[in-house]
PDB file of C-alpha atoms and ligand atoms in Angstrom:
ATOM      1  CA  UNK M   1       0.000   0.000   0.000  1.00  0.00           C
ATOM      2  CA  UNK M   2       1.441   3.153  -0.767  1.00  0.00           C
ATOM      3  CA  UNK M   3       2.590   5.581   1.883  1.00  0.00           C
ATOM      4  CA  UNK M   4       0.985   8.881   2.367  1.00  0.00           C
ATOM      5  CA  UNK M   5       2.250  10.580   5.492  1.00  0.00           C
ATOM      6  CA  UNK M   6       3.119  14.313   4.330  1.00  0.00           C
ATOM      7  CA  UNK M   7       6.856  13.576   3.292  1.00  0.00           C
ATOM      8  CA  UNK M   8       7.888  13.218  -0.500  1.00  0.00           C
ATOM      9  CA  UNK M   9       9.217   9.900  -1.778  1.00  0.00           C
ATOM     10  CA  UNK M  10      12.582  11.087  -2.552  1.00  0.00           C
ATOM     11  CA  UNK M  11      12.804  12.703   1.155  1.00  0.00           C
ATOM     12  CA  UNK M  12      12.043   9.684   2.544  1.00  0.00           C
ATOM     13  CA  UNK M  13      14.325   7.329   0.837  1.00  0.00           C
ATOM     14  CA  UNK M  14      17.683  10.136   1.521  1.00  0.00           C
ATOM     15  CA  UNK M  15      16.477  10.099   5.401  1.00  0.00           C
ATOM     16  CA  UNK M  16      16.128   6.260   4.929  1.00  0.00           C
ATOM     17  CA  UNK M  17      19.571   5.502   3.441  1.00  0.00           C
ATOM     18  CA  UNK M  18      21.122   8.458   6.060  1.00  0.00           C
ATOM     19  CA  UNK M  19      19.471   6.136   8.812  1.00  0.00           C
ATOM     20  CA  UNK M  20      20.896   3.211   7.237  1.00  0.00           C
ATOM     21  CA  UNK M  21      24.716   4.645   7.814  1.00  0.00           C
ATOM     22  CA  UNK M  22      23.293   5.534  11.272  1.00  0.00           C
ATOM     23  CA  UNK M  23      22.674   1.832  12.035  1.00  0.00           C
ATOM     24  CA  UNK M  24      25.323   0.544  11.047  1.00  0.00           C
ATOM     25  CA  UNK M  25      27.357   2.151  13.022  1.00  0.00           C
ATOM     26  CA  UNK M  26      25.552   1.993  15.714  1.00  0.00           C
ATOM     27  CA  UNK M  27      25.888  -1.765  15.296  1.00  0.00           C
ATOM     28  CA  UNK M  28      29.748  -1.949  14.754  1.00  0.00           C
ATOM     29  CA  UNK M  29      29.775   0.491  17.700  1.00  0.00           C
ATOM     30  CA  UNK M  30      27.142  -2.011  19.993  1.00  0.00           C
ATOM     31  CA  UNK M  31      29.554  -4.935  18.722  1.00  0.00           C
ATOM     32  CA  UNK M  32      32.847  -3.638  19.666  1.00  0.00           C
ATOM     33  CA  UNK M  33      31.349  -2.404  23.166  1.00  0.00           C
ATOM     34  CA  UNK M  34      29.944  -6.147  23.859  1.00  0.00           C
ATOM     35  CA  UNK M  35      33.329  -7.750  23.035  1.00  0.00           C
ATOM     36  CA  UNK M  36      35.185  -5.014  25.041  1.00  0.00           C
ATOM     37  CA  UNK M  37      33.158  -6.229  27.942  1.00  0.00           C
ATOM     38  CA  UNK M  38      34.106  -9.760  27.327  1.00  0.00           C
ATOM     39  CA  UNK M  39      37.555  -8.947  26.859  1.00  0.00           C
ATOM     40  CA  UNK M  40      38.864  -6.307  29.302  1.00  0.00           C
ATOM     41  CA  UNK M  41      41.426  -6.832  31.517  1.00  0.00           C
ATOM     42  CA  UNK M  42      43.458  -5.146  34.278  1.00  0.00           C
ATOM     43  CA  UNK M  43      43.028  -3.222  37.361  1.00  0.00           C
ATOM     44  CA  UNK M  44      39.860  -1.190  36.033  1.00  0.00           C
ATOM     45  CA  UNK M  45      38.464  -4.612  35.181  1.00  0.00           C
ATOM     46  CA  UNK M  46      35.105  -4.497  37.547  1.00  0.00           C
ATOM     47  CA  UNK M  47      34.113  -0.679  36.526  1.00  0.00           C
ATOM     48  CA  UNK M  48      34.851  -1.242  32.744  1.00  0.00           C
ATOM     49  CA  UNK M  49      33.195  -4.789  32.673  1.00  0.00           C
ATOM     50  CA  UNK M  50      30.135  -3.250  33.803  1.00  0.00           C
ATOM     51  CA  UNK M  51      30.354   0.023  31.983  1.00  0.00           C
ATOM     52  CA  UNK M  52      30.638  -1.219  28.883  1.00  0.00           C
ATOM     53  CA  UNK M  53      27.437  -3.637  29.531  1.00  0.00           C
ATOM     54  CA  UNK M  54      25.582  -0.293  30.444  1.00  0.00           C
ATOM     55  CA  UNK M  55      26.833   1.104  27.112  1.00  0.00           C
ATOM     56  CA  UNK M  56      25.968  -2.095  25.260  1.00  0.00           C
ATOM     57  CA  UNK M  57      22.517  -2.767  26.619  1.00  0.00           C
ATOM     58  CA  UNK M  58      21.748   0.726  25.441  1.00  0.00           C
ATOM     59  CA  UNK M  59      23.412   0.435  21.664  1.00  0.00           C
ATOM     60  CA  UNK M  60      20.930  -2.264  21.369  1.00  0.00           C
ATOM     61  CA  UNK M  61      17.841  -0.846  22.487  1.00  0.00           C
ATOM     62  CA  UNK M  62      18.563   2.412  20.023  1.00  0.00           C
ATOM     63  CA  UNK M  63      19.500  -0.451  16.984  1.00  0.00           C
ATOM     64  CA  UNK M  64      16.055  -1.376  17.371  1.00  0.00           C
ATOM     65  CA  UNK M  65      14.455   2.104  17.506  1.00  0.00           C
ATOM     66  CA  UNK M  66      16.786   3.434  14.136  1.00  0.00           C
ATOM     67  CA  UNK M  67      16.035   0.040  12.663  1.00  0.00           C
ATOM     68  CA  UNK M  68      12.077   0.399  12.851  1.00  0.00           C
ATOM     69  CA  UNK M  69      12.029   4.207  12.014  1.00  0.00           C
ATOM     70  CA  UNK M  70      13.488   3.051   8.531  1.00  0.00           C
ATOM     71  CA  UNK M  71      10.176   0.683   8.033  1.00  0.00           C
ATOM     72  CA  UNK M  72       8.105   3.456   9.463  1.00  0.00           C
ATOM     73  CA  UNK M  73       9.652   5.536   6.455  1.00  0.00           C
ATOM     74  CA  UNK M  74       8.884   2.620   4.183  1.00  0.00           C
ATOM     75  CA  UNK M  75      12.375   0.923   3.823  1.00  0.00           C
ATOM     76  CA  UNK M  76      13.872  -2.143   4.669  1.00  0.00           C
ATOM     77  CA  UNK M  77      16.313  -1.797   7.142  1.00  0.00           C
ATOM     78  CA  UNK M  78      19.436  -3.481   6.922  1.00  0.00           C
ATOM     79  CA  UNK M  79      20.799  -6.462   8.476  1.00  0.00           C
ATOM     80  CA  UNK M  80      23.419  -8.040   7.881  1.00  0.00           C
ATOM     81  CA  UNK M  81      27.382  -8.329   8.211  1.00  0.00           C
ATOM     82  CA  UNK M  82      28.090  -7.555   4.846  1.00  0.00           C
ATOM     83  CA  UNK M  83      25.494  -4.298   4.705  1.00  0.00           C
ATOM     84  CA  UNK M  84      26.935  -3.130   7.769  1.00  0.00           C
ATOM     85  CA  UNK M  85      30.165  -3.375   6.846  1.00  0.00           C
ATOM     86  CA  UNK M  86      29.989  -1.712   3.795  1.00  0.00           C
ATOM     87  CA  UNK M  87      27.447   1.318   5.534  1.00  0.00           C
ATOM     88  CA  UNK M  88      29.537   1.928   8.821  1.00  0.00           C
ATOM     89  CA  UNK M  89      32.226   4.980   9.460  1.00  0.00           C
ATOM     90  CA  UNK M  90      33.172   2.634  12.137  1.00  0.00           C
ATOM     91  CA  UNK M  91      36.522   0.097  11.803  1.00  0.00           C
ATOM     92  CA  UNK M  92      36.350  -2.890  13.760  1.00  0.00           C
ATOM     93  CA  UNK M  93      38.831  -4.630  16.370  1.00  0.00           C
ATOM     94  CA  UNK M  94      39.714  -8.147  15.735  1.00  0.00           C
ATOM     95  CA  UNK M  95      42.376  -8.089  18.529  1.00  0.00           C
ATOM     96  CA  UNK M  96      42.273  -7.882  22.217  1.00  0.00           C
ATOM     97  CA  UNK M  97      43.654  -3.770  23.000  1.00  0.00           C
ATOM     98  CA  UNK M  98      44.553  -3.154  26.809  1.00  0.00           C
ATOM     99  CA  UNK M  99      41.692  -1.204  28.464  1.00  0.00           C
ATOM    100  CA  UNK M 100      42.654   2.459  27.563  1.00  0.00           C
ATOM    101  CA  UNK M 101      43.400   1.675  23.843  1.00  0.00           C
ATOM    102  CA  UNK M 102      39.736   0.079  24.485  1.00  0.00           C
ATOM    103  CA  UNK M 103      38.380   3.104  25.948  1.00  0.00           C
ATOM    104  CA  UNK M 104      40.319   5.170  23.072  1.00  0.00           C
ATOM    105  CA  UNK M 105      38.396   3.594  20.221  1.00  0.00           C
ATOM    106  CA  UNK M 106      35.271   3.860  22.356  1.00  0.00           C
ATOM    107  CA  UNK M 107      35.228   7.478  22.503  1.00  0.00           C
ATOM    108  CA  UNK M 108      36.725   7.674  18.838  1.00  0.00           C
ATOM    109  CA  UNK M 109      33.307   5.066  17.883  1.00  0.00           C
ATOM    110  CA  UNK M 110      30.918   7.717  19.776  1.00  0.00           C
ATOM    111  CA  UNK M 111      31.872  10.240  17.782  1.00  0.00           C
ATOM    112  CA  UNK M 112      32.185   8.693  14.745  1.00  0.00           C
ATOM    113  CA  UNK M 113      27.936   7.723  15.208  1.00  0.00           C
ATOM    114  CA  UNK M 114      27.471  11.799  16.620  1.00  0.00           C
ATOM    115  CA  UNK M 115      28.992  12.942  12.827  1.00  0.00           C
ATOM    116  CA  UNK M 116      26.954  10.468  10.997  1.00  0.00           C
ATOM    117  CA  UNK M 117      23.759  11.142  12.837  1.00  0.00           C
ATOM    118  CA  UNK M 118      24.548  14.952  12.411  1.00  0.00           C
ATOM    119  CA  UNK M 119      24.888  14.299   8.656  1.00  0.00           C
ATOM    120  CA  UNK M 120      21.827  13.327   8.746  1.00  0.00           C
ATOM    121  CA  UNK M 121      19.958  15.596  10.076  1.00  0.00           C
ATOM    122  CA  UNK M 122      19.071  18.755   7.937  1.00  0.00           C
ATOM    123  CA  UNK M 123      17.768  16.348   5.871  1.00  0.00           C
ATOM    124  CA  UNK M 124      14.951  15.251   8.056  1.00  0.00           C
ATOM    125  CA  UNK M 125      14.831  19.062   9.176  1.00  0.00           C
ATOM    126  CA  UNK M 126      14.166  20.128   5.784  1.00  0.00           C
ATOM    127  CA  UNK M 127      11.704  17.105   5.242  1.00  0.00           C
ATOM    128  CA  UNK M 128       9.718  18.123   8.321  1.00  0.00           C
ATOM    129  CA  UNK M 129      10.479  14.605   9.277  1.00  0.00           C
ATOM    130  CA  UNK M 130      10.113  15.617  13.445  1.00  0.00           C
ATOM    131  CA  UNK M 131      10.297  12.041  14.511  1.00  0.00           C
ATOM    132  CA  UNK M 132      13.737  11.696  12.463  1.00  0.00           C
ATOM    133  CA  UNK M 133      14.714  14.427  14.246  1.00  0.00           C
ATOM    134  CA  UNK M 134      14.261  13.671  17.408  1.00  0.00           C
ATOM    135  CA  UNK M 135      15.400  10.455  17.189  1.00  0.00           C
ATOM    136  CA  UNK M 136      18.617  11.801  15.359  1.00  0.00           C
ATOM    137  CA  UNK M 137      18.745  14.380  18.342  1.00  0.00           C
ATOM    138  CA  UNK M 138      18.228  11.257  21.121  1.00  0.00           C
ATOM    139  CA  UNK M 139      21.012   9.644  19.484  1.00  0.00           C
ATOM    140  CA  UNK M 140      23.599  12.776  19.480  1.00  0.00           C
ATOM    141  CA  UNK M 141      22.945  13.458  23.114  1.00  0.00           C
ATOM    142  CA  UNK M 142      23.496  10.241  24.249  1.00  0.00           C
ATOM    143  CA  UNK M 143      27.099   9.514  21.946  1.00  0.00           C
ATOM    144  CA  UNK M 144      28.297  13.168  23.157  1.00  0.00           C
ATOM    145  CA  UNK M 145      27.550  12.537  26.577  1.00  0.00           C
ATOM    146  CA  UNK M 146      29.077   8.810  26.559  1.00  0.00           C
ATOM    147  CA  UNK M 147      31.714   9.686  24.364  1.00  0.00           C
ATOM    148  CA  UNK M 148      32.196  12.930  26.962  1.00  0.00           C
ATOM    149  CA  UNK M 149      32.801   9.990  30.400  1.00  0.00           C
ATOM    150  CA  UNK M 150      34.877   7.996  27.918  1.00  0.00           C
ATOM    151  CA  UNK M 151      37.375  10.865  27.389  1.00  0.00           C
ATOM    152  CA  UNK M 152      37.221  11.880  31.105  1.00  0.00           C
ATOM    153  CA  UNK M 153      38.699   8.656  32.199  1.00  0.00           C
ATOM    154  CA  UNK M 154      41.790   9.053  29.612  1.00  0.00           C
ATOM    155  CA  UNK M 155      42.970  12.362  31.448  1.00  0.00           C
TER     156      UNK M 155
HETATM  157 FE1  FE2 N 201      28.191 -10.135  30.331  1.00  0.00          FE
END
Protein backbone atom coordinates (compact mmCIF):
# COMPACT_ATOMS: atom_id res chain seq x y z
CA UNK A 1 0.00 0.00 0.00
CA UNK A 2 1.44 3.15 -0.77
CA UNK A 3 2.59 5.58 1.88
CA UNK A 4 0.98 8.88 2.37
CA UNK A 5 2.25 10.58 5.49
CA UNK A 6 3.12 14.31 4.33
CA UNK A 7 6.86 13.58 3.29
CA UNK A 8 7.89 13.22 -0.50
CA UNK A 9 9.22 9.90 -1.78
CA UNK A 10 12.58 11.09 -2.55
CA UNK A 11 12.80 12.70 1.16
CA UNK A 12 12.04 9.68 2.54
CA UNK A 13 14.32 7.33 0.84
CA UNK A 14 17.68 10.14 1.52
CA UNK A 15 16.48 10.10 5.40
CA UNK A 16 16.13 6.26 4.93
CA UNK A 17 19.57 5.50 3.44
CA UNK A 18 21.12 8.46 6.06
CA UNK A 19 19.47 6.14 8.81
CA UNK A 20 20.90 3.21 7.24
CA UNK A 21 24.72 4.64 7.81
CA UNK A 22 23.29 5.53 11.27
CA UNK A 23 22.67 1.83 12.04
CA UNK A 24 25.32 0.54 11.05
CA UNK A 25 27.36 2.15 13.02
CA UNK A 26 25.55 1.99 15.71
CA UNK A 27 25.89 -1.77 15.30
CA UNK A 28 29.75 -1.95 14.75
CA UNK A 29 29.77 0.49 17.70
CA UNK A 30 27.14 -2.01 19.99
CA UNK A 31 29.55 -4.93 18.72
CA UNK A 32 32.85 -3.64 19.67
CA UNK A 33 31.35 -2.40 23.17
CA UNK A 34 29.94 -6.15 23.86
CA UNK A 35 33.33 -7.75 23.03
CA UNK A 36 35.18 -5.01 25.04
CA UNK A 37 33.16 -6.23 27.94
CA UNK A 38 34.11 -9.76 27.33
CA UNK A 39 37.55 -8.95 26.86
CA UNK A 40 38.86 -6.31 29.30
CA UNK A 41 41.43 -6.83 31.52
CA UNK A 42 43.46 -5.15 34.28
CA UNK A 43 43.03 -3.22 37.36
CA UNK A 44 39.86 -1.19 36.03
CA UNK A 45 38.46 -4.61 35.18
CA UNK A 46 35.10 -4.50 37.55
CA UNK A 47 34.11 -0.68 36.53
CA UNK A 48 34.85 -1.24 32.74
CA UNK A 49 33.20 -4.79 32.67
CA UNK A 50 30.14 -3.25 33.80
CA UNK A 51 30.35 0.02 31.98
CA UNK A 52 30.64 -1.22 28.88
CA UNK A 53 27.44 -3.64 29.53
CA UNK A 54 25.58 -0.29 30.44
CA UNK A 55 26.83 1.10 27.11
CA UNK A 56 25.97 -2.09 25.26
CA UNK A 57 22.52 -2.77 26.62
CA UNK A 58 21.75 0.73 25.44
CA UNK A 59 23.41 0.43 21.66
CA UNK A 60 20.93 -2.26 21.37
CA UNK A 61 17.84 -0.85 22.49
CA UNK A 62 18.56 2.41 20.02
CA UNK A 63 19.50 -0.45 16.98
CA UNK A 64 16.06 -1.38 17.37
CA UNK A 65 14.46 2.10 17.51
CA UNK A 66 16.79 3.43 14.14
CA UNK A 67 16.04 0.04 12.66
CA UNK A 68 12.08 0.40 12.85
CA UNK A 69 12.03 4.21 12.01
CA UNK A 70 13.49 3.05 8.53
CA UNK A 71 10.18 0.68 8.03
CA UNK A 72 8.11 3.46 9.46
CA UNK A 73 9.65 5.54 6.45
CA UNK A 74 8.88 2.62 4.18
CA UNK A 75 12.38 0.92 3.82
CA UNK A 76 13.87 -2.14 4.67
CA UNK A 77 16.31 -1.80 7.14
CA UNK A 78 19.44 -3.48 6.92
CA UNK A 79 20.80 -6.46 8.48
CA UNK A 80 23.42 -8.04 7.88
CA UNK A 81 27.38 -8.33 8.21
CA UNK A 82 28.09 -7.55 4.85
CA UNK A 83 25.49 -4.30 4.71
CA UNK A 84 26.93 -3.13 7.77
CA UNK A 85 30.16 -3.37 6.85
CA UNK A 86 29.99 -1.71 3.80
CA UNK A 87 27.45 1.32 5.53
CA UNK A 88 29.54 1.93 8.82
CA UNK A 89 32.23 4.98 9.46
CA UNK A 90 33.17 2.63 12.14
CA UNK A 91 36.52 0.10 11.80
CA UNK A 92 36.35 -2.89 13.76
CA UNK A 93 38.83 -4.63 16.37
CA UNK A 94 39.71 -8.15 15.74
CA UNK A 95 42.38 -8.09 18.53
CA UNK A 96 42.27 -7.88 22.22
CA UNK A 97 43.65 -3.77 23.00
CA UNK A 98 44.55 -3.15 26.81
CA UNK A 99 41.69 -1.20 28.46
CA UNK A 100 42.65 2.46 27.56
CA UNK A 101 43.40 1.67 23.84
CA UNK A 102 39.74 0.08 24.48
CA UNK A 103 38.38 3.10 25.95
CA UNK A 104 40.32 5.17 23.07
CA UNK A 105 38.40 3.59 20.22
CA UNK A 106 35.27 3.86 22.36
CA UNK A 107 35.23 7.48 22.50
CA UNK A 108 36.73 7.67 18.84
CA UNK A 109 33.31 5.07 17.88
CA UNK A 110 30.92 7.72 19.78
CA UNK A 111 31.87 10.24 17.78
CA UNK A 112 32.19 8.69 14.74
CA UNK A 113 27.94 7.72 15.21
CA UNK A 114 27.47 11.80 16.62
CA UNK A 115 28.99 12.94 12.83
CA UNK A 116 26.95 10.47 11.00
CA UNK A 117 23.76 11.14 12.84
CA UNK A 118 24.55 14.95 12.41
CA UNK A 119 24.89 14.30 8.66
CA UNK A 120 21.83 13.33 8.75
CA UNK A 121 19.96 15.60 10.08
CA UNK A 122 19.07 18.76 7.94
CA UNK A 123 17.77 16.35 5.87
CA UNK A 124 14.95 15.25 8.06
CA UNK A 125 14.83 19.06 9.18
CA UNK A 126 14.17 20.13 5.78
CA UNK A 127 11.70 17.10 5.24
CA UNK A 128 9.72 18.12 8.32
CA UNK A 129 10.48 14.60 9.28
CA UNK A 130 10.11 15.62 13.44
CA UNK A 131 10.30 12.04 14.51
CA UNK A 132 13.74 11.70 12.46
CA UNK A 133 14.71 14.43 14.25
CA UNK A 134 14.26 13.67 17.41
CA UNK A 135 15.40 10.46 17.19
CA UNK A 136 18.62 11.80 15.36
CA UNK A 137 18.75 14.38 18.34
CA UNK A 138 18.23 11.26 21.12
CA UNK A 139 21.01 9.64 19.48
CA UNK A 140 23.60 12.78 19.48
CA UNK A 141 22.94 13.46 23.11
CA UNK A 142 23.50 10.24 24.25
CA UNK A 143 27.10 9.51 21.95
CA UNK A 144 28.30 13.17 23.16
CA UNK A 145 27.55 12.54 26.58
CA UNK A 146 29.08 8.81 26.56
CA UNK A 147 31.71 9.69 24.36
CA UNK A 148 32.20 12.93 26.96
CA UNK A 149 32.80 9.99 30.40
CA UNK A 150 34.88 8.00 27.92
CA UNK A 151 37.38 10.86 27.39
CA UNK A 152 37.22 11.88 31.11
CA UNK A 153 38.70 8.66 32.20
CA UNK A 154 41.79 9.05 29.61
CA UNK A 155 42.97 12.36 31.45
FE1 LIG B 1 28.19 -10.14 30.33
Amino acid sequence: MQIDIGIAEGDRKAIAEGLNRVLADTFALYLKTHSFHWNVTGPMFNTLHTMFMTQYTELWTALDEVAERIRALGYPAPGSFSQFSKLASIGEEQGVPKAQEMIRQLVEGHEAVARTARQVFPTAEQANDQPTADLLTQRLQIHEKTAWMLRSMLE
